[in-house]
Amino acid sequence: MLLQNTPDRLALGSLLVALTVLALKITAWKMTGSVALYSDAMETVVNVAGAIIAWMAIRFAARPPDANHPFGHHKAENFSAIAEGTLIVVAAILILQQAIAALWEPESLDLSVVGLSVNAAAAMANLLWSRVLIGAGTRRRSPALDASGRHLMSDVWTSVGVLGGLGFAALTGWGWLDPLMAVLVAFLILREGWKVIKSSADDLMDSAAHSQDREVIENAVRASSAGALQIHDLRTRRAGQAVFVEFHLVVPREMSVGAAHDICDRIEAAIDEQIEQVRTTIHVEPDFHIKKHGLEPD
């Protein structure tokens, strides 16, 4: 089922992976008593919640436009990513509380090889799945999948740091390194949460399409607009996985409406071939609206 790699199935796969990783990390924490491993497990709880939210948001975003949402429901993914970022921040605060308490009252650690190996296996599972999600999120321009993947990737680096810190604590006998590492982990998680929130907030404020997408759109417009004189005021914006494109198309004043419409159809088809889930709006103008700066057809 997951091999089809549809966004909702990838999100469902994230939930299954997160639950598996959570079970592994809780096992590792129970076996070692490590506060740093506890912090690692706490972040995975956020992963589970984030996976549920992402799955629901992706399914909602796929709904067709309706009377109340004529442009679709694409931004549901952006809200999902912001919610996940908020959960990341909350997890960081909880980890800080636990770590600071442990700094004042350190607990003895049982650094069993089995426990650390279990946590390492969980980190490897996160690494593999994060690459799948980031790749799919980039290809599909999915904020929800990309946020989930980057969150998992930060979890991987967190696990690497925690395991390294515990290993160093075992070698030196400095037990305070464990809660200190948990504090550092909390700040790393806090930083990642802020990045996720900021990125999705930009999309909610109608940020432009990514530079590579804009270049593809411009090339498609120029290559398919033979018969027109100029393209200007080309603007793009992102909403979830969708990209909205609008521009002015200048044509000879004597051109018929039908001929101008044919050019518009050709341009829209060319953009559709290059960009998935794109919505194009073209405003046709006569030639006395030519501007000094604009794109010319190839």
Short mmCIF file of C-alpha atoms in Angstrom, two decimals, residues 34 90 171 189 192 194 196 219 227 234 239 251 280 285:
data_model
loop_
_atom_site.label_atom_id
_atom_site.label_comp_id
_atom_site.label_asym_id
_atom_site.label_seq_id
_atom_site.Cartn_x
_atom_site.Cartn_y
_atom_site.Cartn_z
CA SER A 34 19.04 8.10 30.98
CA VAL A 90 6.25 22.16 23.75
CA LEU A 171 34.15 6.82 29.68
CA ILE A 189 14.57 20.76 19.22
CA GLU A 192 13.89 23.05 14.74
CA TRP A 194 10.93 27.55 15.17
CA VAL A 196 9.14 24.60 10.91
CA ASN A 219 10.34 29.01 -19.52
CA GLY A 227 1.55 35.04 -31.25
CA LEU A 234 4.11 37.37 -13.50
CA ALA A 239 -0.59 27.07 -0.82
CA VAL A 251 -1.44 40.56 -27.65
CA THR A 280 -3.00 29.64 -13.77
CA GLU A 285 -4.28 43.04 -22.69
#
